[in-house]
Amino acid sequence: MEYSHIMVRFGELSTKGKNKKDFIKTLAINIKHSLKEFESLRIETRYDHIYVILNGQDYQPVMTRLQDISGIYSLSLVYKVESDIEKIKEACFELIQKEEGKTFKVKSKRADKRFPIVSDVIVRQVATVILKNTDLKVDVHNPDITLSIEVRDEGTYIFTKTFLGAGGYPLGVGGKGLMMLSGGIDSPVAAYLLMKRGVMIECIHFASPPYTSQAVIQKLEDLLSVLNKYQAKIRLNIIPFTKLQEEIYKHCPESYAITIMRRMMFRLADRLSKRRKCPIIASGESLGQVASQTIHSMNVINEVTNVPVIRPCVTLDKTEIIKIAKKIGTYEISIRPYEDCCTIFAPKNPKTMPRLDECIELENKFDFETLIDEAINNYEVKIIDGTQKEEFDSLL
Ligand code: ATP
Ligand code: MG
């Protein structure tokens, strides 16, 4: 007997009341999309589970892919049999023989109340068969093997193996966010954390050629190719930032340059988020990491926009961020050397407590509005589409 299905559980979704239907639908669509090249698979949506019907397909690559889809709490490889006690016993006996271990426990859930045998009796009958025909012993507290039986309306599912999913919410249920993507370690991690909460992303990058090179763009494309694992298509908006940056350095003292530069970035993000219908902006900022990321700096920088700015990494240490970057596969790309517009013009003594009135006075020295208009009307777009890349497979 081969595993017939993968049982997909939602976890957090279960608490979502009336939104549940939409959530399940979105998750089912995401699953279908992610598994579309496995032609024999079928997806079945039920009230509190989704089932992937394997139809003879090897479960391993399917499982690997499912484990990256946000909104899935856990996954079990199951046998599905008719709800008939003899068939259940037979399947349980067969399944437990595949497992290694000396002790076992049987659990049963009778969701289909039409089934005439209550859970305790199912457990006892199945355990008796196993005890009679194998050397396994019962251990209810710390068993090597836990055999679960779920009697449902459409049949009975039997499983011993449960794997954790990515958790979070299905991508798309949280709307769309505009992610400020540099080429560093933090922003791809922030993007991932946001996607995990169900928010689709679109990216904005500020490029300052010739101070920053084309290699940065390649790096962003590579980073987004990795993130395609979680969102199949990602739009990258590349904003020309050179003129603004040159004006800032012409008119502002070094200590204020970063603060003003970041205020310009947020003004541009604000404009683009409205144009692209992204109700939030997100960044990779982490509290206290650098001068521009103190709470005072964030306050003065944030003042230019009324769009909520979400900072998924805000309370994480660098080591914690690096750990996630390594797990999701962005770290090695992020550490490639590159020139960021922040590093190129990095001042020696940036302000950790910039003053808002000072910023406004400095900004009045040049016509930044015109430069912002110009930049926001001349940006370049790239679509990073994971479904069209051969290397997509090797990422999984
Ligand atoms: P990262 O590792 O994400 O580059 P960082 O620690 O280097 O972050 P900063 O360079 O101060 O910190 O940038 C903070 C955040 O501002 C970044 O995480 C990113 O969201 C945004 N950001 C910085 N530079 C750019 C850029 N050139 N284009 C788009 N967003 C940027
Ligand atoms: Mg950076």
XYZ file of C-alpha atoms and ligand atoms in Angstrom:
428
model
C 0.000 0.000 0.000
C 1.306 3.450 -0.919
C 0.470 6.725 0.754
C -2.582 8.004 -1.070
C -2.904 11.556 0.235
C -1.143 14.395 1.998
C -3.333 15.954 4.658
C -2.802 19.714 4.959
C -3.775 21.454 8.223
C -4.251 25.200 8.575
C -3.426 25.926 12.201
C -3.959 29.614 12.813
C -6.616 29.801 10.130
C -9.046 27.873 12.242
C -9.482 30.895 14.494
C -10.495 33.181 11.675
C -14.278 32.662 11.725
C -16.048 34.081 8.705
C -12.854 34.746 6.794
C -12.019 31.097 6.888
C -13.608 30.292 3.530
C -11.535 32.918 1.705
C -8.414 31.769 3.472
C -8.914 28.158 2.482
C -9.690 29.152 -1.085
C -6.536 31.273 -1.323
C -4.442 28.540 0.223
C -5.869 25.956 -2.168
C -5.045 28.226 -5.128
C -1.493 28.760 -3.818
C -1.050 25.016 -3.371
C -2.376 24.315 -6.844
C -0.069 26.897 -8.308
C 2.974 25.602 -6.500
C 2.286 21.998 -7.484
C 1.079 22.578 -11.007
C 3.893 20.715 -12.707
C 2.981 17.464 -10.919
C 0.243 16.653 -13.346
C -1.205 13.601 -11.641
C -1.991 15.418 -8.384
C -5.487 16.531 -7.412
C -6.394 18.977 -4.672
C -9.480 18.423 -2.550
C -10.748 21.158 -0.240
C -12.773 20.224 2.814
C -14.041 22.254 5.744
C -10.978 21.944 7.939
C -8.340 20.330 5.761
C -7.012 20.369 2.248
C -5.976 17.057 0.773
C -3.419 16.555 -1.918
C -4.301 13.330 -3.715
C -1.064 11.752 -4.873
C -2.367 9.419 -7.588
C 0.915 7.502 -7.578
C 3.198 10.570 -7.527
C 6.249 10.254 -5.227
C 5.372 12.236 -2.106
C 8.867 13.564 -1.328
C 9.148 16.459 -3.813
C 5.515 17.373 -3.215
C 6.053 17.479 0.533
C 9.174 19.622 0.164
C 7.275 22.159 -1.847
C 4.285 22.196 0.480
C 6.538 22.924 3.436
C 7.395 26.331 1.958
C 3.817 27.472 1.470
C 2.690 29.909 4.115
C -0.614 29.218 5.814
C 0.102 25.510 6.257
C 0.505 24.520 9.875
C 1.280 20.841 9.474
C 1.211 18.020 6.946
C 0.664 14.303 7.278
C 1.265 11.499 4.856
C -1.871 9.407 4.969
C -3.534 6.222 3.830
C -7.161 6.750 2.979
C -9.422 3.745 3.377
C -13.120 3.062 3.440
C -14.635 3.616 6.892
C -14.888 -0.076 7.668
C -13.256 -1.429 10.809
C -11.684 -4.421 9.076
C -10.163 -2.218 6.368
C -8.965 0.214 9.018
C -7.270 -2.534 11.011
C -5.619 -3.938 7.907
C -4.277 -0.548 6.828
C -3.066 0.290 10.348
C -1.200 -2.976 10.566
C 0.423 -2.381 7.211
C 1.387 1.180 7.996
C 2.907 0.479 11.390
C 5.160 -2.168 9.892
C 6.806 0.541 7.783
C 7.858 2.338 10.935
C 10.919 1.821 13.081
C 10.587 1.641 16.853
C 9.749 -0.575 19.765
C 6.707 1.125 21.264
C 3.483 2.592 19.907
C 0.278 4.375 20.747
C -2.980 4.502 18.780
C -5.110 7.663 18.650
C -8.508 7.931 17.089
C -10.858 10.741 16.126
C -14.413 9.951 15.034
C -15.547 13.073 13.191
C -18.166 11.057 11.330
C -20.630 10.191 14.058
C -22.411 7.795 11.730
C -19.526 5.399 12.163
C -20.864 2.839 14.637
C -17.709 2.221 16.673
C -16.590 4.849 19.191
C -12.975 6.068 19.291
C -11.907 4.126 22.380
C -13.071 0.884 20.854
C -11.375 1.638 17.523
C -8.138 2.238 19.438
C -8.477 -0.969 21.392
C -9.283 -3.106 18.361
C -6.423 -1.716 16.307
C -3.938 -1.989 19.187
C -4.953 -5.631 19.704
C -4.142 -6.478 16.084
C -0.722 -4.821 16.380
C 0.107 -6.449 19.717
C -0.862 -9.889 18.397
C 1.090 -9.695 15.168
C 4.214 -7.682 15.980
C 6.791 -7.338 18.788
C 5.706 -3.751 19.457
C 4.655 -2.718 22.973
C 2.201 0.002 23.979
C 3.573 3.169 25.544
C 0.972 5.900 25.887
C 3.327 8.537 27.303
C 6.376 8.453 25.097
C 5.780 6.129 22.154
C 8.260 5.691 19.292
C 5.325 5.539 16.881
C 2.006 7.347 17.133
C -0.630 5.873 14.848
C -3.527 8.241 14.216
C -6.910 7.289 12.811
C -9.400 9.928 11.694
C -12.836 8.707 10.661
C -14.376 11.408 8.480
C -17.466 11.670 6.292
C -15.620 10.807 3.109
C -13.472 7.990 4.491
C -10.874 7.185 7.121
C -7.378 8.619 7.174
C -4.526 6.797 8.849
C -1.089 8.247 9.481
C 2.053 8.067 11.571
C 4.070 10.929 10.145
C 3.326 14.605 10.672
C 5.622 17.399 9.507
C 5.551 21.059 10.418
C 4.571 23.511 7.709
C 5.757 27.092 7.310
C 2.908 28.476 9.472
C 1.549 31.984 9.000
C -1.181 32.900 6.523
C -1.742 32.058 2.860
C -0.027 34.527 0.586
C -2.484 37.084 -0.724
C -4.995 37.127 2.127
C -3.145 40.033 3.717
C -3.185 42.253 0.618
C -0.053 43.759 -0.931
C 2.886 45.616 0.613
C 5.594 47.736 -0.984
C 8.902 46.288 0.180
C 11.952 48.527 0.229
C 14.586 46.154 -1.057
C 18.263 47.064 -0.791
C 20.829 44.381 -1.508
C 21.635 43.696 2.122
C 20.796 40.905 4.512
C 17.831 42.453 6.290
C 15.343 43.471 3.632
C 14.939 40.022 1.991
C 14.342 38.583 5.467
C 11.750 41.281 6.143
C 10.128 40.418 2.803
C 9.963 36.760 3.758
C 8.475 37.507 7.185
C 5.835 39.684 5.584
C 4.966 37.062 2.968
C 4.648 34.533 5.744
C 1.890 36.662 7.249
C -0.004 36.442 3.979
C 1.111 39.769 2.477
C 2.149 39.698 -1.173
C 5.069 41.920 -1.956
C 6.129 44.248 -4.687
C 9.587 45.782 -4.334
C 11.023 49.251 -4.622
C 14.741 49.797 -5.030
C 16.620 53.094 -5.187
C 19.500 52.901 -7.623
C 22.245 55.496 -7.862
C 24.257 54.733 -10.974
C 27.131 55.215 -11.626
C 27.834 55.217 -7.880
C 26.061 51.888 -7.611
C 26.647 49.260 -10.262
C 24.431 47.058 -12.402
C 25.680 44.155 -10.279
C 23.329 45.366 -7.546
C 20.350 44.858 -9.829
C 21.551 41.360 -10.663
C 21.862 40.720 -6.963
C 18.288 41.855 -6.369
C 17.068 39.603 -9.156
C 18.912 36.680 -7.593
C 17.458 37.454 -4.169
C 13.973 37.663 -5.594
C 14.472 34.390 -7.474
C 15.006 32.768 -4.092
C 11.904 34.493 -2.718
C 9.949 33.195 -5.725
C 9.680 30.043 -3.681
C 7.101 31.887 -1.563
C 5.639 34.180 -4.214
C 5.861 32.972 -7.782
C 5.984 36.412 -9.406
C 7.512 39.495 -7.839
C 7.551 42.964 -9.354
C 10.684 45.032 -8.800
C 10.442 48.805 -9.336
C 13.847 50.445 -9.771
C 13.792 54.160 -9.010
C 16.553 56.447 -10.329
C 17.952 58.050 -7.192
C 21.236 59.586 -8.362
C 20.080 63.180 -8.854
C 18.358 63.366 -5.498
C 21.361 61.900 -3.803
C 23.755 64.351 -5.456
C 21.567 67.282 -4.460
C 21.405 66.056 -0.884
C 25.180 65.911 -0.655
C 25.509 69.302 -2.261
C 23.165 71.043 0.156
C 23.154 69.147 3.432
C 25.886 68.658 6.015
C 27.241 65.154 6.198
C 25.700 64.450 9.583
C 22.199 64.984 8.176
C 22.713 63.381 4.763
C 21.508 59.906 5.676
C 18.418 61.176 7.481
C 17.442 63.340 4.524
C 18.273 60.628 2.049
C 15.977 58.266 3.899
C 13.230 60.868 4.047
C 13.485 61.090 0.254
C 13.318 57.295 -0.030
C 10.162 57.226 2.050
C 8.618 60.063 0.037
C 9.220 58.024 -3.115
C 7.917 54.849 -1.493
C 4.849 56.782 -0.355
C 4.161 57.942 -3.916
C 4.705 54.518 -5.431
C 2.654 52.716 -2.789
C -0.340 54.883 -3.667
C 0.148 54.437 -7.378
C 0.615 50.677 -7.093
C -2.214 50.237 -4.569
C -0.041 48.938 -1.739
C -1.648 49.965 1.565
C 1.594 49.510 3.488
C 5.310 50.118 3.008
C 7.814 47.681 4.525
C 11.509 47.960 5.262
C 14.285 45.825 6.688
C 15.099 48.250 9.483
C 16.077 46.823 12.838
C 15.998 48.974 15.945
C 19.294 50.524 16.853
C 21.267 48.768 14.140
C 22.642 51.979 12.646
C 22.205 55.712 13.266
C 19.202 55.967 10.969
C 17.456 53.179 12.833
C 17.162 54.678 16.321
C 13.609 55.455 17.385
C 14.361 59.195 17.075
C 15.624 58.769 13.525
C 12.738 56.547 12.575
C 10.335 59.158 13.896
C 11.878 61.979 11.872
C 12.188 59.814 8.750
C 8.680 58.407 9.041
C 7.238 61.914 9.251
C 7.129 62.238 5.448
C 4.486 59.570 4.940
C 1.102 58.672 6.338
C 1.249 55.199 4.839
C 1.909 52.683 7.645
C 5.504 51.452 7.575
C 5.936 47.870 8.704
C 9.357 46.763 9.878
C 9.249 42.989 10.330
C 12.863 42.807 11.573
C 12.523 45.693 14.008
C 13.209 43.767 17.214
C 15.491 41.092 15.798
C 19.240 41.022 16.451
C 21.543 40.794 13.475
C 22.341 37.186 14.425
C 18.653 36.323 14.444
C 18.185 37.974 11.041
C 21.191 36.096 9.645
C 19.781 32.824 10.924
C 16.554 33.385 8.981
C 18.500 34.566 5.901
C 20.470 31.317 5.942
C 17.345 29.244 6.395
C 15.556 30.798 3.437
C 18.652 30.856 1.237
C 19.180 34.610 0.775
C 22.249 35.003 2.974
C 24.902 33.873 0.495
C 23.540 36.279 -2.109
C 23.195 39.172 0.342
C 26.825 38.992 1.447
C 28.193 39.331 -2.083
C 30.105 42.602 -2.063
C 28.189 45.509 -3.522
C 27.907 49.251 -3.298
C 24.708 50.421 -1.727
C 23.702 54.049 -2.076
C 23.805 54.233 1.730
C 27.352 52.912 1.987
C 28.800 54.966 -0.850
C 27.878 58.248 0.744
C 28.128 56.985 4.304
C 29.009 59.891 6.589
C 31.465 59.507 9.455
C 29.142 60.909 12.092
C 25.502 60.420 11.194
C 22.929 61.876 13.589
C 21.270 59.445 15.925
C 18.908 62.187 17.147
C 18.176 64.289 14.074
C 15.835 67.262 14.482
C 12.783 67.565 12.306
C 12.973 71.379 11.970
C 16.587 71.065 10.873
C 15.636 68.494 8.213
C 12.877 70.708 6.853
C 15.186 73.704 6.686
C 17.848 71.718 4.830
C 15.331 70.245 2.409
C 14.090 73.731 1.549
C 17.499 74.487 0.064
C 16.738 72.532 -3.083
C 13.740 71.686 -5.211
C 13.326 68.101 -4.137
C 9.647 67.918 -5.176
C 10.570 68.264 -8.854
C 13.297 65.653 -8.487
C 10.864 63.293 -6.803
C 8.324 63.792 -9.578
C 11.004 63.110 -12.138
C 12.183 59.932 -10.404
C 8.715 58.539 -9.856
C 7.846 59.021 -13.509
C 10.960 57.367 -14.863
C 11.350 54.125 -13.072
C 12.196 50.746 -14.516
C 10.188 47.594 -13.879
C 11.354 44.005 -13.780
C 9.147 41.014 -13.128
C 10.965 38.189 -11.425
C 8.984 35.164 -12.438
C 9.953 31.929 -10.717
C 7.650 29.822 -12.810
C 9.682 30.518 -15.919
C 13.068 29.706 -14.517
C 14.737 26.359 -14.906
C 16.676 26.889 -11.710
C 13.355 27.087 -9.876
C 13.533 23.313 -9.558
C 16.975 23.269 -8.068
C 15.848 25.658 -5.362
C 13.416 23.132 -4.003
P 19.679 45.836 4.559
O 20.509 44.737 5.080
O 18.269 45.404 4.279
O 20.319 46.564 3.413
P 20.786 47.675 6.423
O 20.979 47.107 7.742
O 21.907 47.746 5.490
O 19.562 46.898 5.743
P 20.072 50.395 5.779
O 21.007 50.376 4.639
O 20.085 51.528 6.737
O 20.165 49.111 6.677
O 18.616 50.282 5.222
C 17.508 50.046 6.038
C 16.367 49.633 5.150
O 16.065 50.661 4.207
C 16.683 48.425 4.316
O 16.454 47.235 5.010
C 15.737 48.596 3.165
O 14.430 48.191 3.517
C 15.744 50.113 2.973
N 16.763 50.485 1.965
C 18.025 50.892 2.169
N 18.668 51.156 1.000
C 17.753 50.906 0.034
C 17.775 50.992 -1.402
N 18.857 51.363 -2.067
N 16.641 50.652 -2.058
C 15.540 50.265 -1.410
N 15.466 50.166 -0.070
C 16.555 50.497 0.637
Mg 21.614 48.331 3.432
